[in-house]
mmCIF file of C-alpha atoms in Angstrom:
data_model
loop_
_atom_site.group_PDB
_atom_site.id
_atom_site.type_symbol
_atom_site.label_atom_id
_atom_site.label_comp_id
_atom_site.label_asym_id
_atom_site.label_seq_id
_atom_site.Cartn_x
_atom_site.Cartn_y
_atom_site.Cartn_z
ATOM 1 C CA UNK A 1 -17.637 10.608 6.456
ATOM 2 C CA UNK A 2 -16.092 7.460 5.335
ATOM 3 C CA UNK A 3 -12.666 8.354 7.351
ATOM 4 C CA UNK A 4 -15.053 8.649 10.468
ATOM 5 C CA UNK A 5 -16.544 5.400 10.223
ATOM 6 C CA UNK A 6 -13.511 3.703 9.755
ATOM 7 C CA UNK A 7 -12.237 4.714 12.334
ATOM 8 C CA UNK A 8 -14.665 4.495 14.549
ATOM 9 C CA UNK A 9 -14.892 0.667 13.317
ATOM 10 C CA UNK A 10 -11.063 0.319 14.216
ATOM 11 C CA UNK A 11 -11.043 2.249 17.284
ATOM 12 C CA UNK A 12 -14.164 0.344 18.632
ATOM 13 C CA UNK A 13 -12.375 -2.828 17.540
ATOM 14 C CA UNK A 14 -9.513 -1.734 18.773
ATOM 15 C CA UNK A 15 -11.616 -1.237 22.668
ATOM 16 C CA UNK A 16 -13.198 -4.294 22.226
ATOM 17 C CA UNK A 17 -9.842 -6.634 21.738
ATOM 18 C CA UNK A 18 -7.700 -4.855 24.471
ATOM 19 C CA UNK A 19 -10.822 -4.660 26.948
ATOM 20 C CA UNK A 20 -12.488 -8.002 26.217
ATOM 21 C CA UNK A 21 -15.396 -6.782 28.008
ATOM 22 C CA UNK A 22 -19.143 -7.785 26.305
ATOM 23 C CA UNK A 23 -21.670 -6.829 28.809
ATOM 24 C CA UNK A 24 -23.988 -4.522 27.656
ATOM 25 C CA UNK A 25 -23.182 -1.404 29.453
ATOM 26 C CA UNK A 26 -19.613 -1.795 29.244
ATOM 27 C CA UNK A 27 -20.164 -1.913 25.130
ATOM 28 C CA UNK A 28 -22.235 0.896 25.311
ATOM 29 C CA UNK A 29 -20.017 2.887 26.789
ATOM 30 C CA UNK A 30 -16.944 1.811 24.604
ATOM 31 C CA UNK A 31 -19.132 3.083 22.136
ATOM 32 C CA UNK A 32 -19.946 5.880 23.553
ATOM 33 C CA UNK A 33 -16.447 6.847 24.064
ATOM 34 C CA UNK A 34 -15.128 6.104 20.917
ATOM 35 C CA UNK A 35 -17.925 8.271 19.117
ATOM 36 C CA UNK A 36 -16.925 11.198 21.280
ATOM 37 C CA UNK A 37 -13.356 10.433 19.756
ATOM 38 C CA UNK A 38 -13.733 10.319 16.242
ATOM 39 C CA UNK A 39 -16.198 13.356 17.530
ATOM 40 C CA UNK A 40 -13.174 15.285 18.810
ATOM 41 C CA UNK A 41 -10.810 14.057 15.770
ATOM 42 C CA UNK A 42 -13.634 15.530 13.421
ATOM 43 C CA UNK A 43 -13.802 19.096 15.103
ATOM 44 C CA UNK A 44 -10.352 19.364 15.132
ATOM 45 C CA UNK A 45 -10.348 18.795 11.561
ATOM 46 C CA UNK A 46 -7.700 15.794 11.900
ATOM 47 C CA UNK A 47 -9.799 13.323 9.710
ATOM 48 C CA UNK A 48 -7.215 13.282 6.684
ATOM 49 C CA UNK A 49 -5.146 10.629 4.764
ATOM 50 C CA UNK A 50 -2.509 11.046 7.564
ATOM 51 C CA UNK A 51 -4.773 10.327 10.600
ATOM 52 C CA UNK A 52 -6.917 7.690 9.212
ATOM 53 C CA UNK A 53 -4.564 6.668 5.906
ATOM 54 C CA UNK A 54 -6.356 3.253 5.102
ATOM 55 C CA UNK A 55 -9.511 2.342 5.146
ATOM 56 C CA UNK A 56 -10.450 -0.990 6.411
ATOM 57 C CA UNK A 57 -11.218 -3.243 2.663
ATOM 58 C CA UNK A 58 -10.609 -6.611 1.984
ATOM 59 C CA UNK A 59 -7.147 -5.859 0.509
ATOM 60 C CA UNK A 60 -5.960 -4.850 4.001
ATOM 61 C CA UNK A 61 -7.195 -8.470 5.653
ATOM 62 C CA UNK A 62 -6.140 -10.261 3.015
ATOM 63 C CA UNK A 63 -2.511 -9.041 3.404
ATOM 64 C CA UNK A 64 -2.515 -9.316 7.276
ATOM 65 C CA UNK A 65 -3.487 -13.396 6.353
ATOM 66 C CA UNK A 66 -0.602 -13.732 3.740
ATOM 67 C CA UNK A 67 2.242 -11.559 5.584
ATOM 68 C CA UNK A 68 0.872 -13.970 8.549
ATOM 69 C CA UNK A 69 1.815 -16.849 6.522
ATOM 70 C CA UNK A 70 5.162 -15.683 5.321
ATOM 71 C CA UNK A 71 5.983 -14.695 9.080
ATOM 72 C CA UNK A 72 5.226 -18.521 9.750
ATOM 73 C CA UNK A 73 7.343 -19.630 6.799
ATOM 74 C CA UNK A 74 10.188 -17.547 7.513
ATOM 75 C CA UNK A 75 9.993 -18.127 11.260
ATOM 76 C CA UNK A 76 10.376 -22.024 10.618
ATOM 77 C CA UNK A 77 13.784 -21.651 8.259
ATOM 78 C CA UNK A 78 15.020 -19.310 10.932
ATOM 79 C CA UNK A 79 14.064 -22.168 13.154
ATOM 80 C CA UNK A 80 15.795 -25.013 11.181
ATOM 81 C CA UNK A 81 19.385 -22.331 10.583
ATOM 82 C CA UNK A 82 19.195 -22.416 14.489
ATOM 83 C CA UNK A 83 18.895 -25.929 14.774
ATOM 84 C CA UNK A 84 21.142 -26.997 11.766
ATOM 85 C CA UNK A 85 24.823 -28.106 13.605
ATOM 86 C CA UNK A 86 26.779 -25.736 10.467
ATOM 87 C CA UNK A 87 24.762 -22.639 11.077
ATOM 88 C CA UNK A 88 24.636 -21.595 7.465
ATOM 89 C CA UNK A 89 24.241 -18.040 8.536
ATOM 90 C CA UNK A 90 25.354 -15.472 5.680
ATOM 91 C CA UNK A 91 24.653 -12.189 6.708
ATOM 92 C CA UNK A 92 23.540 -9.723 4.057
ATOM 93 C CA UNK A 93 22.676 -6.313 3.917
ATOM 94 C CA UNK A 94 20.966 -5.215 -0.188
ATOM 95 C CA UNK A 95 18.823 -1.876 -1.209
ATOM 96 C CA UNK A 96 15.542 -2.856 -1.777
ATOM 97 C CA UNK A 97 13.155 -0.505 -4.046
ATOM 98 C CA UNK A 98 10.074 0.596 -2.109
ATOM 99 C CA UNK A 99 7.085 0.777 -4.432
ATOM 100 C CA UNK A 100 4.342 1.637 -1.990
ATOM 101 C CA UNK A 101 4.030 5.788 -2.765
ATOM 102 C CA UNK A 102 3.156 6.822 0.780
ATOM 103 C CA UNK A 103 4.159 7.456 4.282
ATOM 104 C CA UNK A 104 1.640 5.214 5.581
ATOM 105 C CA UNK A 105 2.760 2.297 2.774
ATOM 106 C CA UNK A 106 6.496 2.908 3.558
ATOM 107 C CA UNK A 107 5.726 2.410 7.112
ATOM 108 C CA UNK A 108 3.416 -1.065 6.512
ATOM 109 C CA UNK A 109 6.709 -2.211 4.229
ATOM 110 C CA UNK A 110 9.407 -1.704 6.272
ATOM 111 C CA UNK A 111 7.297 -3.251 9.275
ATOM 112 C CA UNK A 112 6.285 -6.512 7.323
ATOM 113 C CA UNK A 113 10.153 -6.455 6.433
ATOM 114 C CA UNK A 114 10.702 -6.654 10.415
ATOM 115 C CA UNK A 115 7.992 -8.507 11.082
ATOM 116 C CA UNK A 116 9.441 -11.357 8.902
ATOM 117 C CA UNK A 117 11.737 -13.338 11.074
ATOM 118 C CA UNK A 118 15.595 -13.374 9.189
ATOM 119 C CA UNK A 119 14.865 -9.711 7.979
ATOM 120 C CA UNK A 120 15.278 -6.003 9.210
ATOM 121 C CA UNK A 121 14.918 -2.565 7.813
ATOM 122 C CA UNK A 122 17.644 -0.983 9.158
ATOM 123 C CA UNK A 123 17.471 2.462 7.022
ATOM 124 C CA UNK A 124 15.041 4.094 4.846
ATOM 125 C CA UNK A 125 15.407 6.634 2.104
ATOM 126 C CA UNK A 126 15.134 7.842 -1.563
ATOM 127 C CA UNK A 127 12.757 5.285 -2.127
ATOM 128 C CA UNK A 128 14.410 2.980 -1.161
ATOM 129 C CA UNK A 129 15.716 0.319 2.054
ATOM 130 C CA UNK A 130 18.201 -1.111 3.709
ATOM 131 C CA UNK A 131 17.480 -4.868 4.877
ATOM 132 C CA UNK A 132 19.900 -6.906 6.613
ATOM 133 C CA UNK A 133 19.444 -10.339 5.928
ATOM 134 C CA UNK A 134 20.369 -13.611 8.054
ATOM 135 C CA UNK A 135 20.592 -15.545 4.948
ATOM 136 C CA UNK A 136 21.349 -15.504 1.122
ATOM 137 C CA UNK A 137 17.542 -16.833 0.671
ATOM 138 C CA UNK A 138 16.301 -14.306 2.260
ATOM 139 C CA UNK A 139 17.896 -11.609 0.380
ATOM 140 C CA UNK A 140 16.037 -12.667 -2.853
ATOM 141 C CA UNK A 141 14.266 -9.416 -4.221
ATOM 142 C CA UNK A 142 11.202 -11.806 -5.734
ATOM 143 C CA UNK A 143 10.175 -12.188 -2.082
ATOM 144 C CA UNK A 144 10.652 -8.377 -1.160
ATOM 145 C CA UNK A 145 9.054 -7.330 -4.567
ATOM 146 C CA UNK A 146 5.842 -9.349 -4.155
ATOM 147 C CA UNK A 147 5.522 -7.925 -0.477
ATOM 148 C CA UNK A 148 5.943 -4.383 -1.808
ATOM 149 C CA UNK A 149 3.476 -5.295 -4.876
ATOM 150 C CA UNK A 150 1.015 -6.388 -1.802
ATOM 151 C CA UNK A 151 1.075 -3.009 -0.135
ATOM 152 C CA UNK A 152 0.935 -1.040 -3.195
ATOM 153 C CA UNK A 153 -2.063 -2.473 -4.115
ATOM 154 C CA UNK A 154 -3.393 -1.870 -0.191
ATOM 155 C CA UNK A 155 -3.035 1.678 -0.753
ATOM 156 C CA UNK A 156 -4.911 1.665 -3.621
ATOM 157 C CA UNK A 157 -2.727 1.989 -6.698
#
């Protein structure tokens, strides 16, 4: 029951951002339609830790605001490498152990990886990824081991 709700919190969220629409009958109605989804989702028995894999806690909004404000750190050194006259660019690809335990905190990893400007997952595997780097600094593994620390504790461990 608690899958359900959540996801009829995030898919009604979800409505509400893309439609921006707040008169009544248009609300009631994006209610109405999301209850008939998670209704669907529910009698097709699809309600599991694959389809609805975190539940929305504080944890989860309290990493969205901290990867938001390494994404703004890491955009502005990107910003000042571009703007520097040398270009101290030095390329890197390193492994990087992935400590989340599931699918769904693989996938929020390597995304926050991507998301972070100077940083890409380009492979994934045997617990571990590949992450090409623009710069030595931002091949450091404190910064990738606190950000897989972050998500291991979103899924719950």
């Amino acid at each position: 029951m608690a899958k359900a709700v959540g996801l009829l919190v995030a898919l009604f969220a979800l409505w509400l951002a893309l439609s921006g629409y707040f008169k009544p009958l248009l609300l009631t109605l994006g209610v109405l339609s999301c209850l008939f989804t998670v209704f669907l989702a529910f009698r097709m028995k699809l309600l599991d830790d694959e389809a609805v894999p975190i539940q929305l806690r504080p944890s989860l909004l309290l990493y969205w605001g901290w990867l938001g404000g390494e994404i703004f750190k890491s955009a502005v050194a990107v910003c000042r490498i571009i703007l520097s006259r040398d270009m101290p660019v030095s390329q890197n690809l390193v492994a990087v152990d992935c400590p989340p335990k599931t699918e769904m905190g693989h996938v929020i990893f390597a995304n926050s990886i991507t998301l972070t400007p100077g940083t890409i997952t380009v492979e994934a595997g045997n617990g571990k990824f590949l992450v090409q780097s623009l710069t030595d600094e931002g091949a450091r593994p404190e910064g990738f081991a606190e950000m897989g620390r972050r998500v291991a504790h979103i899924e719950g461990r």
